[in-house]
Tab-separated table of C-alpha atoms and ligand atoms in Angstrom:
chain	number	residue	atom	x	y	z
A	1	UNK	CA	-76.981	-154.283	89.940
A	2	UNK	CA	-79.139	-151.807	91.768
A	3	UNK	CA	-80.855	-153.046	94.881
A	4	UNK	CA	-84.580	-153.256	95.337
A	5	UNK	CA	-85.765	-150.672	97.841
A	6	UNK	CA	-88.064	-152.072	100.509
A	7	UNK	CA	-91.718	-151.053	100.367
A	8	UNK	CA	-94.308	-151.097	103.150
A	9	UNK	CA	-97.931	-150.598	102.104
A	10	UNK	CA	-100.905	-150.442	104.444
A	11	UNK	CA	-104.251	-151.864	103.355
A	12	UNK	CA	-106.931	-150.309	105.507
A	13	UNK	CA	-109.708	-152.429	103.964
A	14	UNK	CA	-113.194	-151.162	104.929
A	15	UNK	CA	-112.067	-149.363	108.060
A	16	UNK	CA	-111.772	-145.732	109.042
A	17	UNK	CA	-113.662	-142.496	109.521
A	18	UNK	CA	-112.776	-138.877	108.888
A	19	UNK	CA	-111.730	-138.558	112.508
A	20	UNK	CA	-109.873	-141.866	112.810
A	21	UNK	CA	-107.995	-141.332	109.522
A	22	UNK	CA	-106.790	-137.910	110.617
A	23	UNK	CA	-105.571	-139.252	113.969
A	24	UNK	CA	-103.846	-142.264	112.394
A	25	UNK	CA	-102.081	-140.334	109.641
A	26	UNK	CA	-101.075	-137.482	111.906
A	27	UNK	CA	-99.340	-140.010	114.152
A	28	UNK	CA	-97.734	-141.860	111.222
A	29	UNK	CA	-96.453	-138.782	109.399
A	30	UNK	CA	-95.147	-137.314	112.643
A	31	UNK	CA	-93.363	-140.569	113.437
A	32	UNK	CA	-91.798	-140.591	109.984
A	33	UNK	CA	-90.648	-136.988	110.330
A	34	UNK	CA	-88.864	-137.926	113.548
A	35	UNK	CA	-87.424	-141.085	112.047
A	36	UNK	CA	-87.355	-140.835	108.234
A	37	UNK	CA	-88.038	-144.215	106.624
A	38	UNK	CA	-85.397	-146.170	104.713
A	39	UNK	CA	-88.189	-147.673	102.610
A	40	UNK	CA	-91.074	-146.524	100.451
A	41	UNK	CA	-94.397	-146.221	102.283
A	42	UNK	CA	-97.992	-146.117	101.034
A	43	UNK	CA	-101.494	-146.508	102.420
A	44	UNK	CA	-104.408	-147.944	100.419
A	45	UNK	CA	-107.551	-146.354	101.775
A	46	UNK	CA	-111.312	-146.616	101.134
A	47	UNK	CA	-112.477	-144.651	98.075
A	48	UNK	CA	-114.543	-142.023	99.965
A	49	UNK	CA	-111.463	-140.975	101.922
A	50	UNK	CA	-109.027	-140.585	99.015
A	51	UNK	CA	-109.380	-136.801	98.905
A	52	UNK	CA	-109.105	-136.463	102.672
A	53	UNK	CA	-106.023	-138.679	102.798
A	54	UNK	CA	-104.440	-136.952	99.802
A	55	UNK	CA	-104.621	-133.699	101.784
A	56	UNK	CA	-103.373	-135.301	105.005
A	57	UNK	CA	-100.358	-136.818	103.216
A	58	UNK	CA	-99.332	-133.624	101.402
A	59	UNK	CA	-95.660	-132.929	102.047
A	60	UNK	CA	-95.080	-136.332	103.663
A	61	UNK	CA	-93.140	-139.314	102.349
A	62	UNK	CA	-96.248	-141.525	102.384
A	63	UNK	CA	-97.883	-142.244	99.023
A	64	UNK	CA	-101.597	-142.553	98.387
A	65	UNK	CA	-103.102	-145.870	97.343
A	66	UNK	CA	-106.523	-147.237	96.413
A	67	UNK	CA	-107.865	-150.709	97.165
A	68	UNK	CA	-109.553	-151.415	93.858
A	69	UNK	CA	-110.357	-149.938	90.449
A	70	UNK	CA	-112.987	-150.540	87.814
A	71	UNK	CA	-112.091	-152.837	84.947
A	72	UNK	CA	-113.948	-150.386	82.690
A	73	UNK	CA	-112.615	-147.094	81.392
A	74	UNK	CA	-115.648	-144.802	81.923
A	75	UNK	CA	-119.378	-144.618	81.508
A	76	UNK	CA	-122.487	-146.417	82.733
A	77	UNK	CA	-120.982	-148.508	85.545
A	78	UNK	CA	-122.879	-147.434	88.647
A	79	UNK	CA	-120.830	-147.547	91.810
A	80	UNK	CA	-117.495	-148.015	90.072
A	81	UNK	CA	-114.354	-145.873	90.276
A	82	UNK	CA	-112.176	-145.470	87.188
A	83	UNK	CA	-108.394	-145.423	87.041
A	84	UNK	CA	-108.554	-141.880	85.655
A	85	UNK	CA	-110.520	-140.756	88.729
A	86	UNK	CA	-107.913	-142.308	90.999
A	87	UNK	CA	-105.136	-140.550	89.086
A	88	UNK	CA	-107.084	-137.298	89.387
A	89	UNK	CA	-106.931	-137.669	93.185
A	90	UNK	CA	-103.190	-138.245	93.236
A	91	UNK	CA	-103.339	-142.013	93.719
A	92	UNK	CA	-99.952	-143.639	93.044
A	93	UNK	CA	-100.703	-147.280	93.848
A	94	UNK	CA	-103.757	-149.464	93.403
A	95	UNK	CA	-104.389	-152.924	94.832
A	96	UNK	CA	-105.758	-155.437	92.352
A	97	UNK	CA	-106.667	-159.055	92.900
A	98	UNK	CA	-106.780	-158.939	96.666
A	99	UNK	CA	-108.111	-162.313	97.822
A	100	UNK	CA	-111.127	-160.638	99.438
A	101	UNK	CA	-112.092	-159.262	96.017
A	102	UNK	CA	-111.448	-162.590	94.322
A	103	UNK	CA	-113.454	-164.411	96.995
A	104	UNK	CA	-116.368	-162.063	97.736
A	105	UNK	CA	-116.690	-160.264	94.416
A	106	UNK	CA	-115.951	-163.078	92.012
A	107	UNK	CA	-112.908	-161.447	90.448
A	108	UNK	CA	-111.235	-163.784	88.005
A	109	UNK	CA	-107.594	-163.772	86.899
A	110	UNK	CA	-108.739	-162.090	83.666
A	111	UNK	CA	-110.563	-159.284	85.517
A	112	UNK	CA	-107.542	-158.739	87.747
A	113	UNK	CA	-105.308	-158.487	84.670
A	114	UNK	CA	-107.625	-155.938	83.030
A	115	UNK	CA	-107.666	-153.842	86.192
A	116	UNK	CA	-103.872	-153.847	86.288
A	117	UNK	CA	-103.855	-152.626	82.678
A	118	UNK	CA	-106.291	-149.817	83.504
A	119	UNK	CA	-104.122	-148.616	86.365
A	120	UNK	CA	-100.922	-148.635	84.336
A	121	UNK	CA	-102.624	-146.752	81.516
A	122	UNK	CA	-103.525	-144.056	84.075
A	123	UNK	CA	-99.964	-143.894	85.408
A	124	UNK	CA	-100.759	-145.754	88.646
A	125	UNK	CA	-98.647	-148.682	89.855
A	126	UNK	CA	-100.742	-151.813	90.370
A	127	UNK	CA	-100.014	-153.870	93.472
A	128	UNK	CA	-101.082	-157.264	92.159
A	129	UNK	CA	-102.032	-159.731	94.896
A	130	UNK	CA	-101.690	-163.478	94.507
A	131	UNK	CA	-102.033	-166.273	97.028
A	132	UNK	CA	-103.309	-169.766	97.674
A	133	UNK	CA	-106.101	-170.906	99.993
A	134	UNK	CA	-105.470	-173.334	102.833
A	135	UNK	CA	-107.036	-176.171	100.838
A	136	UNK	CA	-104.751	-175.393	97.886
A	137	UNK	CA	-101.672	-175.321	100.125
A	138	UNK	CA	-102.605	-178.595	101.754
A	139	UNK	CA	-103.119	-180.132	98.327
A	140	UNK	CA	-99.587	-179.061	97.363
A	141	UNK	CA	-100.886	-176.585	94.775
A	142	UNK	CA	-99.353	-173.359	96.103
A	143	UNK	CA	-96.814	-173.005	93.294
A	144	UNK	CA	-99.294	-173.750	90.520
A	145	UNK	CA	-101.949	-171.385	91.880
A	146	UNK	CA	-99.744	-168.330	92.335
A	147	UNK	CA	-97.982	-168.990	89.009
A	148	UNK	CA	-101.351	-169.088	87.241
A	149	UNK	CA	-102.504	-165.868	88.930
A	150	UNK	CA	-99.287	-164.053	87.974
A	151	UNK	CA	-99.225	-165.496	84.450
A	152	UNK	CA	-102.650	-164.014	83.670
A	153	UNK	CA	-101.357	-160.541	84.516
A	154	UNK	CA	-98.027	-161.098	82.743
A	155	UNK	CA	-99.825	-162.185	79.593
A	156	UNK	CA	-102.045	-159.098	79.583
A	157	UNK	CA	-99.248	-156.646	80.361
A	158	UNK	CA	-96.388	-158.067	78.299
A	159	UNK	CA	-93.127	-156.256	79.050
A	160	UNK	CA	-95.016	-153.798	81.233
A	161	UNK	CA	-95.137	-156.487	83.892
A	162	UNK	CA	-91.886	-154.984	85.137
A	163	UNK	CA	-93.814	-151.881	86.222
A	164	UNK	CA	-95.989	-153.648	88.796
A	165	UNK	CA	-95.534	-154.421	92.461
A	166	UNK	CA	-96.415	-158.019	93.349
A	167	UNK	CA	-97.795	-159.101	96.721
A	168	UNK	CA	-97.815	-162.709	97.857
A	169	UNK	CA	-100.636	-163.105	100.343
A	170	UNK	CA	-101.478	-166.648	101.402
A	171	UNK	CA	-105.240	-166.511	101.967
A	172	UNK	CA	-104.979	-168.622	105.123
A	173	UNK	CA	-102.669	-166.027	106.679
A	174	UNK	CA	-104.820	-162.953	106.024
A	175	UNK	CA	-106.410	-161.555	109.168
A	176	UNK	CA	-105.950	-164.885	110.935
A	177	UNK	CA	-102.869	-164.177	113.016
A	178	UNK	CA	-101.342	-167.181	111.278
A	179	UNK	CA	-98.310	-165.967	109.322
A	180	UNK	CA	-96.360	-167.915	106.749
A	181	UNK	CA	-92.957	-168.747	108.206
A	182	UNK	CA	-90.153	-166.699	106.681
A	183	UNK	CA	-88.965	-169.878	104.921
A	184	UNK	CA	-92.428	-170.689	103.523
A	185	UNK	CA	-92.798	-167.148	102.222
A	186	UNK	CA	-89.257	-167.001	100.824
A	187	UNK	CA	-89.812	-170.194	98.848
A	188	UNK	CA	-92.879	-168.763	97.091
A	189	UNK	CA	-91.231	-165.368	96.607
A	190	UNK	CA	-88.207	-166.937	94.927
A	191	UNK	CA	-90.444	-168.822	92.499
A	192	UNK	CA	-92.458	-165.673	91.728
A	193	UNK	CA	-89.254	-163.717	91.142
A	194	UNK	CA	-88.008	-166.352	88.712
A	195	UNK	CA	-91.315	-166.149	86.852
A	196	UNK	CA	-91.078	-162.340	86.702
A	197	UNK	CA	-87.468	-162.538	85.520
A	198	UNK	CA	-88.410	-164.745	82.613
A	199	UNK	CA	-91.402	-162.534	81.704
A	200	UNK	CA	-89.511	-159.265	81.119
A	201	UNK	CA	-85.918	-157.970	81.112
A	202	UNK	CA	-86.524	-155.934	84.284
A	203	UNK	CA	-88.782	-158.539	85.878
A	204	UNK	CA	-86.316	-159.572	88.562
A	205	UNK	CA	-86.422	-156.016	89.949
A	206	UNK	CA	-90.177	-156.050	90.575
A	207	UNK	CA	-90.778	-155.605	94.317
A	208	UNK	CA	-92.409	-158.709	95.778
A	209	UNK	CA	-94.187	-157.941	99.065
A	210	UNK	CA	-95.428	-160.416	101.635
A	211	UNK	CA	-98.877	-159.981	103.185
A	212	UNK	CA	-100.859	-161.958	105.749
A	213	UNK	CA	-100.713	-161.184	109.467
A	214	UNK	CA	-97.424	-159.315	109.147
A	215	UNK	CA	-96.990	-157.340	112.362
A	216	UNK	CA	-94.500	-155.426	114.474
A	217	UNK	CA	-93.195	-158.656	116.017
A	218	UNK	CA	-92.669	-160.787	112.913
A	219	UNK	CA	-91.841	-158.169	110.257
A	220	UNK	CA	-88.065	-158.134	110.720
A	221	UNK	CA	-87.692	-161.896	110.198
A	222	UNK	CA	-89.878	-161.876	107.102
A	223	UNK	CA	-88.154	-158.810	105.658
A	224	UNK	CA	-84.733	-160.395	106.187
A	225	UNK	CA	-85.481	-162.996	103.507
A	226	UNK	CA	-83.629	-162.306	100.278
A	227	UNK	CA	-86.738	-162.242	98.049
A	228	UNK	CA	-89.122	-160.445	100.414
A	229	UNK	CA	-89.016	-156.793	99.423
A	230	UNK	CA	-91.619	-155.444	101.798
A	231	UNK	CA	-95.042	-155.968	103.243
A	232	UNK	CA	-98.716	-155.422	102.545
A	233	UNK	CA	-100.130	-154.807	105.981
A	234	UNK	CA	-103.794	-155.072	106.959
A	235	UNK	CA	-104.688	-155.020	110.653
A	236	UNK	CA	-101.339	-153.686	111.862
A	237	UNK	CA	-101.583	-150.710	109.466
A	238	UNK	CA	-104.473	-149.340	111.524
A	239	UNK	CA	-102.304	-148.793	114.588
A	240	UNK	CA	-99.681	-146.064	114.153
A	241	UNK	CA	-97.092	-147.513	116.577
A	242	UNK	CA	-97.288	-150.951	114.914
A	243	UNK	CA	-97.157	-149.579	111.377
A	244	UNK	CA	-94.182	-147.386	112.308
A	245	UNK	CA	-92.383	-150.377	113.833
A	246	UNK	CA	-92.874	-152.382	110.646
A	247	UNK	CA	-91.563	-149.456	108.581
A	248	UNK	CA	-88.578	-149.254	110.926
A	249	UNK	CA	-87.899	-152.949	110.327
A	250	UNK	CA	-87.717	-152.349	106.574
A	251	UNK	CA	-84.163	-151.244	105.979
A	252	UNK	CA	-83.048	-150.623	102.405
B	1	LIG	P1	-103.633	-158.691	107.497
B	1	LIG	O1	-104.138	-158.347	106.011
B	1	LIG	O2	-102.298	-158.031	107.672
B	1	LIG	O3	-104.680	-158.139	108.399
B	1	LIG	O4	-103.528	-160.187	107.565
B	1	LIG	C1	-103.249	-158.288	104.938
B	1	LIG	C2	-104.001	-158.017	103.662
B	1	LIG	O5	-105.106	-158.543	103.494
B	1	LIG	O6	-103.524	-157.260	102.794
């Protein structure tokens, strides 16, 4: 059986500027030239900077990602960005279902599933985010919530579910400095992997990333868990030395 290569993806959220992006990516790509990564690396950047970042990443091992996509194909949807536009700009990965989109933009499981379909149809790998809130965890609903979120995408994609990347991001751990323990994360990851394995023949090979206050200090312990295949990194992806340390912790 082939092994799952580790994958570290940065999620810049609504941060950056032309100047800051150039400085950050120059430092990251230089660091990776000096110490080539043993894992796959991507950064999901704000839409207005896709073209800038595409140019900055040319010739590097870092792939371009977007943070969202329209659920619609094309047409009269003011303010939206289609999957075809992302593909046009060289985007290889697209986040869908991030908890901030579910929470602040009312994205339902069905919308998230449609967005994943749009990305795949454009040749872009969706990074599908799932995760429970603190209230759901305390009510013992973690397993049910993440299973429901994944099932909606699995139902829409059918066998194509094996082409996604999955990210488990407990909402209470995002941007809070409060990380899931490696054991807590591993438990959820193992259940998600079992669900993926029963959804498609190649489901067990889908990379399952952990996200939520992953940083240079805790990455190695999280990444050592057998079902944690990488990380989706918010705050720590904005600091080159931290992001490089996390990449360094992700051995194949
Ligand atoms: P964080 O964000 O690393 O800042 O907690 C992770 C995410 O929201 O993807």
